[in-house]
Coordinates of C-alpha atoms in Angstrom, one line a residue:
X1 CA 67.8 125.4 89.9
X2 CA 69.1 127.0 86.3
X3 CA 71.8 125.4 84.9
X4 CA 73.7 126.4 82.0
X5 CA 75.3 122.7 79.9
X6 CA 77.8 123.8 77.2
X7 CA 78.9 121.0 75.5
X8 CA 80.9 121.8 72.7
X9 CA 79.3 118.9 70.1
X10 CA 75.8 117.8 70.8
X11 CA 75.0 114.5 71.4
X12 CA 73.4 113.2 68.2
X13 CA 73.7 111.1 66.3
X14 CA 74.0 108.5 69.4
X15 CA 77.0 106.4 67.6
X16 CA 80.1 107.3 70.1
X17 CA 80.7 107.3 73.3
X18 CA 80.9 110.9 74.3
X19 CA 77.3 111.6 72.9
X20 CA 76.2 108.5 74.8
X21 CA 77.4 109.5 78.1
X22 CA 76.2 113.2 77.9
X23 CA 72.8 112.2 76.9
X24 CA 72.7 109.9 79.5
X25 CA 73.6 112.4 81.7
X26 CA 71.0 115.2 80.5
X27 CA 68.2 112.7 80.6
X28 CA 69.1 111.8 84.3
X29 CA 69.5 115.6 84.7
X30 CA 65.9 116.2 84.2
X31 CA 64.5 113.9 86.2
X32 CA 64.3 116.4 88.7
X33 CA 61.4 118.6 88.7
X34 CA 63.5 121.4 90.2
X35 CA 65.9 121.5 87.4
X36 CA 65.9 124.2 84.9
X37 CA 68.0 123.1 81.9
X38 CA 69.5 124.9 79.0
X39 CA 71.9 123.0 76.5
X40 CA 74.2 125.2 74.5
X41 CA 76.3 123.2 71.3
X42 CA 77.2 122.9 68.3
X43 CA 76.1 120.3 65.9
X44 CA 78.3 117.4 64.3
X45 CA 77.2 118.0 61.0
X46 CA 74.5 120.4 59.7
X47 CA 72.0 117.2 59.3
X48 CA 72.5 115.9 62.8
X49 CA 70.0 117.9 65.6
X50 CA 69.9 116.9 69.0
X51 CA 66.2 118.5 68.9
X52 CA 64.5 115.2 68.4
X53 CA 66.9 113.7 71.0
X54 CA 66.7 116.2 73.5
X55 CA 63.4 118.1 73.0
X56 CA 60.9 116.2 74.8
X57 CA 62.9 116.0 77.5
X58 CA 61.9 118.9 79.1
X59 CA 65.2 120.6 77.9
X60 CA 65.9 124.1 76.0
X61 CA 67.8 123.6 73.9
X62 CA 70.7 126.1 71.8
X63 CA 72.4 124.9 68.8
X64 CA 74.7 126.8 66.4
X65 CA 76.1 125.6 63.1
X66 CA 78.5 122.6 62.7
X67 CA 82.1 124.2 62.2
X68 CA 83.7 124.4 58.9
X69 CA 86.6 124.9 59.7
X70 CA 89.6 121.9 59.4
X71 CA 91.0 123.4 62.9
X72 CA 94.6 124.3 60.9
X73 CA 94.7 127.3 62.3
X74 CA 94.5 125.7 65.8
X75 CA 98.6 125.1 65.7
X76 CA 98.5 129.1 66.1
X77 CA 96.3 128.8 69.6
X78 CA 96.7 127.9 72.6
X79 CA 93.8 125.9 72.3
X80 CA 93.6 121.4 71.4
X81 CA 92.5 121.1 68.0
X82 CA 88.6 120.3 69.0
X83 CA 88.4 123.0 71.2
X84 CA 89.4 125.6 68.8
X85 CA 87.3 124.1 66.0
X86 CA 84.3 124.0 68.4
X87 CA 84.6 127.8 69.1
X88 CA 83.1 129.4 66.6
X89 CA 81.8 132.9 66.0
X90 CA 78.1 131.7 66.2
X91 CA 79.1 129.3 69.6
X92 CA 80.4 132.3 71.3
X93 CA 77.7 134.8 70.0
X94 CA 75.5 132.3 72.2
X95 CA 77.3 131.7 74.8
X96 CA 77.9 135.5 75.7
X97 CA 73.9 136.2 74.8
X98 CA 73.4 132.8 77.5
X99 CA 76.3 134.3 80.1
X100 CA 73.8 137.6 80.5
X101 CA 71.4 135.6 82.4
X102 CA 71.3 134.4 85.9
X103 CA 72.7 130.5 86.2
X104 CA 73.2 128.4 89.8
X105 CA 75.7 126.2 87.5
X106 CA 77.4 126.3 84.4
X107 CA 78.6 122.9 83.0
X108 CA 81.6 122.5 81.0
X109 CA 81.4 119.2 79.4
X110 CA 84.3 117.5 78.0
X111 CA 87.3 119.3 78.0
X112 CA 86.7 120.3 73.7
X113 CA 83.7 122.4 75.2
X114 CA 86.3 124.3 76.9
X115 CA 87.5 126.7 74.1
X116 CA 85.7 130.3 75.4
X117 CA 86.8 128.8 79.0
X118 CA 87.9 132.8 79.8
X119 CA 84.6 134.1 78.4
X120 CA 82.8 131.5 80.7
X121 CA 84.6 132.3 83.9
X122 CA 84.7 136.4 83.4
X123 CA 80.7 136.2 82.6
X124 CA 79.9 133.3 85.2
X125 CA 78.7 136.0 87.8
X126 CA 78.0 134.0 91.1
X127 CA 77.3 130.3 89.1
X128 CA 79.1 127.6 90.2
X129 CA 81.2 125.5 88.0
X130 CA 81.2 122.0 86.8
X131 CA 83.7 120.3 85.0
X132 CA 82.2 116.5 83.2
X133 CA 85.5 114.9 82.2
X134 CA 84.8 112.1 79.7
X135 CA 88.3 111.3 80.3
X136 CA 91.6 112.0 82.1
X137 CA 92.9 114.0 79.2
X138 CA 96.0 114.8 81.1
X139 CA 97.3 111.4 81.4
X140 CA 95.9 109.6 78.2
X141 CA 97.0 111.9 75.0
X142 CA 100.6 112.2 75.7
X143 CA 100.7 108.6 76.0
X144 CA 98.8 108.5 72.7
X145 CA 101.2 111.0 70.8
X146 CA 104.2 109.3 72.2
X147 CA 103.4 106.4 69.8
X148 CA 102.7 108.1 66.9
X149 CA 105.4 107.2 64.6
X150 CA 105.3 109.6 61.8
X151 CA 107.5 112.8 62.5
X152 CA 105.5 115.7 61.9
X153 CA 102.2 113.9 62.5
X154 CA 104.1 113.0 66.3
X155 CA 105.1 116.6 66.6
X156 CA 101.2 118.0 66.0
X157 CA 99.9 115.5 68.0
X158 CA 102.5 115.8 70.7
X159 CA 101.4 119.6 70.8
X160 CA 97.9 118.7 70.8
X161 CA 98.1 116.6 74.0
X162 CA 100.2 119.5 75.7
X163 CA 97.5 122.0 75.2
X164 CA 94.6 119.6 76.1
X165 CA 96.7 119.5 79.6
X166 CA 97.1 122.7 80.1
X167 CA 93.4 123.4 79.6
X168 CA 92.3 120.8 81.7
X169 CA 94.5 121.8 84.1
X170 CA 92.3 125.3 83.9
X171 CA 89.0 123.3 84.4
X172 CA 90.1 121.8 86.9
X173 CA 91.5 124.6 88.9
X174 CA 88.7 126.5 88.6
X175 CA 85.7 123.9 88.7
X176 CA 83.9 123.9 92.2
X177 CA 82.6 120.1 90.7
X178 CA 84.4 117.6 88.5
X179 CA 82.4 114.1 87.1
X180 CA 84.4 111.5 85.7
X181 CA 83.1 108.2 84.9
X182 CA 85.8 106.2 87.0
X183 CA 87.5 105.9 89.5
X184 CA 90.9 105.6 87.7
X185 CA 90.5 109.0 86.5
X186 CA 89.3 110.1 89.9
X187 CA 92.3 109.3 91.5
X188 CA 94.4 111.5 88.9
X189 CA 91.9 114.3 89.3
X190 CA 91.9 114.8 93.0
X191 CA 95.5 115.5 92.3
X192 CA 94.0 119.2 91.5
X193 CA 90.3 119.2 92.8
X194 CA 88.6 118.3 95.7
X195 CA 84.9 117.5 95.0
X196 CA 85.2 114.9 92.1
X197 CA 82.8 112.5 91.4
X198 CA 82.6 109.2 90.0
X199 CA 79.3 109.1 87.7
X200 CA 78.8 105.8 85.7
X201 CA 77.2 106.5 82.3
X202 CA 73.3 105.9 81.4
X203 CA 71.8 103.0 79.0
X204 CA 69.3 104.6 77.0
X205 CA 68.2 101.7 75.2
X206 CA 66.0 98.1 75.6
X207 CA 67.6 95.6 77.1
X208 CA 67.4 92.4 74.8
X209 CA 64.4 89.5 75.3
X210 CA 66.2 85.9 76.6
X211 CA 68.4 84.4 75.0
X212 CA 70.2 81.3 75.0
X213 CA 73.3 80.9 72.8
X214 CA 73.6 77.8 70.9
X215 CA 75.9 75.4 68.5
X216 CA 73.5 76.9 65.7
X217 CA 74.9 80.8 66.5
X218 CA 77.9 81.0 64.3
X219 CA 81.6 81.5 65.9
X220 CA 81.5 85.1 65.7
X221 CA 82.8 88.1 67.8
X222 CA 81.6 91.7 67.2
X223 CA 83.6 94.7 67.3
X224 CA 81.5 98.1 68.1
X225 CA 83.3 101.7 67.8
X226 CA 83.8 105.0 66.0
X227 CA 87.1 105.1 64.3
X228 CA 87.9 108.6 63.2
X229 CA 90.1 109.4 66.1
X230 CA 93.8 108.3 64.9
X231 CA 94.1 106.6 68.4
X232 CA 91.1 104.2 67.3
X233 CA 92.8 103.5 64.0
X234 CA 95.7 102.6 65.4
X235 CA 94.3 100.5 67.9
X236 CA 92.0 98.8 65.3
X237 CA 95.0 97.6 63.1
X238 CA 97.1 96.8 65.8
X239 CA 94.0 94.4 67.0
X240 CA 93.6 92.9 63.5
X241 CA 97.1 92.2 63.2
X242 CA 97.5 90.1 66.6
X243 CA 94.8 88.8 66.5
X244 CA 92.9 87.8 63.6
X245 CA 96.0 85.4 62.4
X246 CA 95.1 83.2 65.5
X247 CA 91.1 83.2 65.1
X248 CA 91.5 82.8 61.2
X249 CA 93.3 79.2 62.6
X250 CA 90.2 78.5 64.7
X251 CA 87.5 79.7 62.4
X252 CA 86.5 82.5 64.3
X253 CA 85.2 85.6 62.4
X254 CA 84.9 89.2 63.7
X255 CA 82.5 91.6 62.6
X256 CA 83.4 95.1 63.0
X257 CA 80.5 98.0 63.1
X258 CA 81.0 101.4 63.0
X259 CA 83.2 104.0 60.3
X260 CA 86.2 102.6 59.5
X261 CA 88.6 104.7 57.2
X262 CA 89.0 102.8 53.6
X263 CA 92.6 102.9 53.3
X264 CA 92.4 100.3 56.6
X265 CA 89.8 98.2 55.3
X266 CA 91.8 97.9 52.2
X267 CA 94.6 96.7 54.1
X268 CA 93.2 94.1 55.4
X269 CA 90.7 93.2 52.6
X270 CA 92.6 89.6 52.5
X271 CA 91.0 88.7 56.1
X272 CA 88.1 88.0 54.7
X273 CA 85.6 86.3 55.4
X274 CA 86.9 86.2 59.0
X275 CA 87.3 89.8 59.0
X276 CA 84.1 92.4 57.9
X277 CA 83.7 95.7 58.1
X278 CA 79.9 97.0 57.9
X279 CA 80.2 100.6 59.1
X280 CA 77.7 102.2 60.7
X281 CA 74.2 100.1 61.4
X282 CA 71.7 102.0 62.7
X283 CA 70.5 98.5 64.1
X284 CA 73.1 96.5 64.5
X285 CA 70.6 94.3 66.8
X286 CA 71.0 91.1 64.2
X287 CA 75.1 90.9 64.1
X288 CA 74.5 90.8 68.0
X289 CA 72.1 88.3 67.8
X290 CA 74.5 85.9 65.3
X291 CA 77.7 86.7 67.5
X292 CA 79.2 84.6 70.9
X293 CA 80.5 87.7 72.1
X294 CA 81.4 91.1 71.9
X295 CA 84.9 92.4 72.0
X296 CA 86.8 95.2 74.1
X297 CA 90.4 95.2 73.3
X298 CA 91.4 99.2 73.3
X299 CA 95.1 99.1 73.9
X300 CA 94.7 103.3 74.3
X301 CA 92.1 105.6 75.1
X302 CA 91.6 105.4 78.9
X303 CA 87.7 105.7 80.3
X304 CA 85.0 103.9 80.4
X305 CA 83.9 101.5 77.2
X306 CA 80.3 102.4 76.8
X307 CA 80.3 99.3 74.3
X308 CA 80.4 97.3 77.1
X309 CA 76.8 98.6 78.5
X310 CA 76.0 97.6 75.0
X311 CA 76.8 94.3 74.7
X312 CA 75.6 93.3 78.3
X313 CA 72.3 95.2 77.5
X314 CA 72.4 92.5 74.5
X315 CA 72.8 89.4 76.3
X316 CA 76.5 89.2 74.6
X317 CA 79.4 87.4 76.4
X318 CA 82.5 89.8 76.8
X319 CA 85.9 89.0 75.8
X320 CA 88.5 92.2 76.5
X321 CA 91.9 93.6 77.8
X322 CA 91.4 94.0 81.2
X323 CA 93.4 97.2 81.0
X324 CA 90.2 98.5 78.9
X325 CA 87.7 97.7 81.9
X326 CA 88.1 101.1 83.9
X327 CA 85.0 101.3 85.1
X328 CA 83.8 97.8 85.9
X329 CA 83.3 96.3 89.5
X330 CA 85.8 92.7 90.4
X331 CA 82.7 90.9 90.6
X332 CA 81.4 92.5 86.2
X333 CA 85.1 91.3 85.4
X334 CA 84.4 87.8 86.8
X335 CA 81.6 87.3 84.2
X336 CA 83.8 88.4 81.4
X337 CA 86.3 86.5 79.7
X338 CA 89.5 88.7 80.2
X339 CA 93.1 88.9 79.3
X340 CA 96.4 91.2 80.1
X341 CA 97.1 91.1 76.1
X342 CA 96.4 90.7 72.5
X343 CA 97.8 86.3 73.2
X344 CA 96.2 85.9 75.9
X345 CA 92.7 87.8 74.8
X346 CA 93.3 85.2 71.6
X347 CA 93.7 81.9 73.9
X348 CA 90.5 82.9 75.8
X349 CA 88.4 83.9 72.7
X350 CA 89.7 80.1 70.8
X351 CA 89.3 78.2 74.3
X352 CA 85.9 79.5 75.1
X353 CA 84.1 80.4 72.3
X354 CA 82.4 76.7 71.7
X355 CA 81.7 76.8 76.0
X356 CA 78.3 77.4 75.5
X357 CA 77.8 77.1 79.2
X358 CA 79.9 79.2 80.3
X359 CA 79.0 81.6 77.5
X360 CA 75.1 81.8 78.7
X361 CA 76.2 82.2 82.6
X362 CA 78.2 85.0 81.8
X363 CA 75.5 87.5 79.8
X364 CA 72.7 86.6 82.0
X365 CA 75.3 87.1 85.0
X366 CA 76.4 90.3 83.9
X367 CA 72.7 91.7 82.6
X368 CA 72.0 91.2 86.1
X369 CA 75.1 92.9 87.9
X370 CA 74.4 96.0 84.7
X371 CA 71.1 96.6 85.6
X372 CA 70.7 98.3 89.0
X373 CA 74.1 99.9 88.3
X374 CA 73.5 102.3 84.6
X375 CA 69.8 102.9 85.1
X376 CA 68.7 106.1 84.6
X377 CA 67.2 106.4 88.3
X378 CA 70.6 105.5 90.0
X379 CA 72.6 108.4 87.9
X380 CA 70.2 110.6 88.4
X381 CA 70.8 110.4 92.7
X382 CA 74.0 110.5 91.9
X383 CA 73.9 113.3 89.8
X384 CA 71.4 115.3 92.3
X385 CA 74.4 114.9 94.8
X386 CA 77.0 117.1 92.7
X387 CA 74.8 120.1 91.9
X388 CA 73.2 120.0 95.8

């Protein structure tokens, strides 16, 4: 079976959760000795190759330049910001020299792949079509835009989420497949598809050794994400500003990993120590060894929280919104310590944090439930199920 990925940014470096879930996904992919599987995308930044990543994987793979464009021309196109940056001259040179050949699928993953979307489905000959939707961009960015407070910025963003439906909306009309990682979003997308399916992201990493939390570990939480999207940054302060004033009372710190913009850390440069920003670790293995829990408190975004897999994988006791647990079974969200918002995520973080019992049932509870579940044998069945 040939199939044709085109996913619009690689997935390397492996520090968000889009790159996670598609390389989780390819790696499943190949499992399959009867899989024949060519990756076409561009890369994030000229430095970052997926070759090392994806290579040995028994994958071919295409990439074309990182774009260098800033995507201001985009408010000219009908096409989302992303998806017209994505599109460049060397991605569609590709993709047309890749669209002469013979495919039994083409993948569109992520609707940002989606830019060439006319070139794909005029030179698709008899392939079928899948559609990976990392989210249910149709329902999540016009909730995002309508809280943007600055005018114009609220006016491009507004735009932005009005062309990202309308080219889902395309995907999805013409996709004989659509993946999406829960079952949230797959309820809104069998609105306008009929064979959606609910794939649960990969871990690709160890899981950690035992380990038993102790009075020694200091009263810590950890914080793991990529904050470059303005719905991140908002979230982010909004976060710090709820909840820190409460944990700062109870001497409870929170580390936060991953690329913060400066002008926020500046702004809240007078948390500290209770608040620290560390940006990105490329092992961030000992904050999670000197932390009580991990925390999951998106207010916006929608999908699944690959951080989650992380910290379970880690032996870390969640604390989150339990609006930011699409994804997760009843029985995962009873081994978590979970609250409807910001004051009641900040009474179960101060009431729980020195429960060292309960903080050592819960990760070995949910390492177990996590296992079976994100392996890479399980999503690769599933996977075998769409493209069969």
């Amino acid at each position: 079976m040939k199939i044709l990925w085109i996913c619009g940014r690689l997935p390397a470096p492996l520090f968000s959760g889009d790159a996670l879930y598609t390389a989780g996904l390819l790696k499943a992919l190949v499992k399959s000795d009867d899989v024949s599987l060519t990756v076409l995308g561009v890369r994030r930044t000229d430095q970052d190759s997926a070759g090392p990543l994806l290579g040995p994987a028994g994958i071919r793979l295409v990439e074309v330049p990182a774009p260098k464009s800033s995507g201001l021309w985009s408010l000219a196109s009908s096409l989302p910001k992303d998806a017209y940056t994505l599109c460049t001259p060397e991605f569609q040179q590709e993709l047309g020299r890749l669209l002469r050949r013979d495919w039994d699928w083409i993948v569109v993953d992520h609707a940002y792949s989606a830019g060439a979307l006319s070139t794909i489905l005029r030179g698709r000959g008899g392939a079928s079509l899948c559609y990976i939707a990392h989210n249910a961009e149709g329902l999540i960015r016009p909730k995002i835009a309508s809280g943007v407070q600055n005018p114009i910025r609220g006016a491009a963003t507004r735009l932005d989420a009005e062309k990202y439906r309308r080219l889902e909306h395309g995907l999805l009309d013409a996709a004989d497949a659509v993946v999406c990682i829960t079952s949230n979003d797959a309820a809104y997308f069998q609105k306008f598809a009929k064979r959606v399916y609910v794939i649960p992201p990969v871990f690709l990493g160890t899981p950690s050794p035992r380990r038993t939390i102790s009075a020694d570990c200091p009263r810590s939480l950890l914080l793991l994400g990529e904050f470059k999207w303005i719905a991140k940054q908002r979230n982010l302060e909004i976060i710090i500003d709820a909840l820190l004033p409460p944990l700062q009372r109870s001497q409870v710190s929170l580390n936060v990993v991953g690329v913060v913009p400066q002008h926020i850390q500046n702004r809240h440069a007078s948390l500290r120590p209770y608040l620290k920003f560390h940006g990105r670790l490329a092992d961030p293995s000992p904050l999670f060894l000197s932390s009580r829990g991990g925390l999951v408190p998106e207010l916006f975004g929608g999908g699944f929280k690959l951080k989650v897999m992380d910290y379970a994988f880690a032996r870390l006791p969640i604390f989150g919104l339990t609006e930011a647990m699409a994804g997760t079974t009843a029985e995962e969200q009873s081994a978590m310590f979970l609250a409807n918002n910001i004051a009641g995520l900040a009474d179960a973080i101060v009431e729980n944090v020195d429960n060292l019992d309960r903080l050592n049932e819960c990760q070995e509870t949910l390492l177990h439930l996590f296992s079976n579940r994100f392996s890479l044998d399980t999503v690769s069945t599933r996977l075998g199920k769409v493209f069969r």
